[in-house]
Amino acid sequence: MTQNAEHVLDHLELFRGPEYQQMLANKRALFENQRDPAEVERVREWAKTPEYREKNFAREALTVNPAKACQPLGAVFAAVGFEGTIPFVHGSQGCVAYYRSHFSRHFKEPSSCVSSSMTEDAAVFGGLNNMIDGLANTYSMYKPKMISVSTTCMAEVIGDDLNAFIKTAKEKGSVPAEYDVPFAHTPAFVGSHVTGYDNVMKGILEHFWDGKAGTAPKLERQPNGKINFIGGFDGYTVGNLREIKRIFGLMGVDYTILGDNSDVWDTPTDGEFRMYDGGTTLEETAAAVHAKATLSMQEYCTEKTLGLIAAHGQEVAAFNHPVGVAGTDRFLMEVARLAGVEIPQSLEMERGRLVDAIADSSAHIHGKKFAIYGDPDLCLGLAAFLLELGAEPTHVLATNGNKAWAEKVQAVFNSSPFGKNCHVYPGKDLWHMRSLLFTEPVDFLIGNTYGKYLERDTGTPLIRIGFPIFDRHHHHRYPVWGYQGGLNVLVWILDKIFDEIDKASNVPSKTDYSFDIIR
Amino acid sequence: MSVSETESVAEIKARNKELINEVLAVYPEKTAKRRAKHLNVHEAGKSDCGVKSNLKSIPGVMTIRGCAYAGSKGVVWGPIKDMIHISHGPVGCGQYSWAARRNYYIGTTGVDTFVTMQFTSDFQEKDIVFGGDKKLAKIMDEIQELFPLNNGISVQSECPIGLIGDDIEAVSKAKSKEYGGKTIVPVRCEGFRGVSQSLGHHVANDAIRDWVFDKADPNGPAGFEATPYDVAIIGDYNIGGDAWSSRILLEEMGLRVIAQWSGDGTLAELEATPKAKLNVLHCYRSMNYISRHMEEKYGIPWCEYNFFGPSKIAESLRRIASYFDDKIKEGAERVIAKYQALMDAVIAKYRPRLEGKTVMLFVGGLRPRHVIGAYEDLGMEVVGTGYEFGHNDDYQRTAQHYVKDGTLIYDDVTGYEFEKFVERIQPDLVGSGIKEKYVFQKMGVPFRQMHSWDYSGPYHGYDGFAIFARDMDMAINAPVWKMAKAPWKAAPKPTLLAAE
């Protein structure tokens, strides 16, 4: 195989040609000090055994292929959901390059965020000057309506005090005294990205509701009938929040979405770069204190935030990323109850269509075993949906899930006969999952892009649901919430199931008697 | 079509200078003064580009730069495939850099190779408070138990390590001894050190010097018989297979490549490199340090080369051959001749589609200069370029060998500056990174990622140039760019001409 101007070969084909294959074989044989192939094969097989699994699960210190990120990522996710807001991350600058890349690779969108670029001198003397200069620069250059400050582990280890620093920066004239600079400490060595989301959401609400760090009077809550909605850290935020708005519109709910990043991560290509787009306005954010109640779609993303809101006298309700019929039912009934509205006929029709779709297809899913990993709430939502499809969520794993989460998952298992042989794994990583898939195989795996390594190694087909998804495009534009969202998840699962059935039956004269055109 | 085509060099220079003043106006005074030193219009004949570089980024401006950890783990060490690289500290750094750089390699991942895995000590609060050394020691034990075929371990420090005073060197030494002299390399690449990725490259180079070269038995036998034609490829990370499409040319001209640094590389290759007769250096920025060291200590000469585009490839093959005898010199000519037909065909196909198109670049390492020749081979013109983490020696090389009079130069460009420059200059293509890609595509400007090759590649070598040409064509000539404006918006404005 040689390069050709008419049909240009790239990495997918180029290196399969004999000249490259020979070259690579020589490199390996002569210079790499390669391991004996028999030994490689032995270890590869050994890693599939229960014995290896036992050693693997005995790990106490090493983490391999975790399914979680650090707090500051969630901090940025939450901040960009507010109108004209730029996240300002106090600490080393490389972190910000990473968050921006990470989000851009998932959403295929620009992701604006600045750093206070702390280096050795700041490590010694503290990052006050970085805050003073940084806020002034960001304010003049990017003309944000609000700057949301969070931290990296560096700033946390040296103990920089955001409240004092921002106050000093304002005194030095970096930004006007009355300018909104909410902040949250988001140490990377505590919790995960969902914790960072929680801390920033709480920080922003606290800022507007509780007197802007002592610079304004606290807001007096004058309850109205509105409902606040918080989505949490969610790879499907673009599709999901739009779906929630549509549903609330149908129900006639008077609502505020707190942290609405559905527009900033889905801007058009029309000749204009929008650094800011959409988002919860600052006025709405402040006025949200008066709401009757706040609903969180993801409990583990909003533990502290809901505490703050409840302390202001609102009723709060938390869900676990509901997916499917029963989860959506409970969500809608709660919305209806809190907002004092009826669930309209149109949504009941949508519900009926989802049930119809499940009835049409459930024979293909019934009894199938699934492994799921992802954020704690997503795992709960997906596990419940699989159970209502008659499938078994055999392994459910969240690296950032804790004991309380595990109990909650167990309760979901206990609620269905299909949950009988299912197990939950809090605090484990994808190398643990690898052992699970080898020793207790399942039919399908649900997870993010990194799951493709598990698919390659264990042969378990991967259904991509989660965050991040880097290697498939545009799924984040579809909702997974509401009955429509449930339909999307159902279709993604079915597509993979049918693809696998076709793959297993496409050998002419051997297996293709089952290569049916009707399924 | 770019505006610059219709202007003289003097007009371009005046426009670029005005543009620089325009962007500086947005900054507070102190920042404007600092940023002014990083922006310039290149004057032909000058020995450098007239910009300051390798200085601290300014807080809050949206620098595109990363950190020392990114330079060490992400660039230099990460691709060494048979070692396990621990991202030591909190979980994020390793997570965001996990398999993101497309350092291709051959091996059984998780068994004898580990590049696309994320090993982390996942620091918790207690590790910060009580220190992480004990945890690190235990991690090494667990690695030995679960990944017995690893050939070495490196410890890639994240910010907290240096701040809490952990002694990763002591842990590494003790564990190396315990495991019979196993190669265990502590790397002090905490993200807050230095001003960019660049210090991380340097620290990583030094770690190879101190913990690989200096530990190896200098008289120990190599795993192979030496030949007079042994060379090492230094500074190629095999992104999309770049080092492979380079190696094949060196071998075809009669040389023998004994090591790849570090794409698809192994510990054995690092260790054997002092046996090379010549080090050929692609990414000068990230690996000049170790090349200089090997020159001083082992007397190995090094030679920079550029494998982007046929003009520079031929020039480079001849330069590399000049270090060897006639057999190799003839070999270089033979290789150049062999690929001539392919290059002619590629240029005949793509040049007419790309002739006169203008490009603005902002990348790291060597690319802000090295790819200019490849664009010129396609009849394109680079009208602006800058380095994410270059030093003055990069700008010297750029000025003396690559850029044209009047080229806009921007060092450590800020998000704001880059957007304004592109908006005003309206190039036909921007080449930069993932963080920039969608900004410019929203503006309707064709874009290629020049770090990851936008998931394509290789771009190095003759085989790579065909892919490079194809990709630039598909970016610039994609039908999508004609659709950015809605037809009812793009309709010509009612004109006053008729009335005149």
mmCIF file of C-alpha atoms in Angstrom, chain B residues 24 31 55 491:
data_model
loop_
_atom_site.group_PDB
_atom_site.id
_atom_site.type_symbol
_atom_site.label_atom_id
_atom_site.label_comp_id
_atom_site.label_asym_id
_atom_site.label_seq_id
_atom_site.Cartn_x
_atom_site.Cartn_y
_atom_site.Cartn_z
ATOM 1 C CA LEU B 24 -3.390 47.115 22.688
ATOM 2 C CA THR B 31 -0.886 45.248 30.524
ATOM 3 C CA LEU B 55 7.907 35.412 29.801
ATOM 4 C CA ALA B 491 -28.682 39.374 -0.385
#
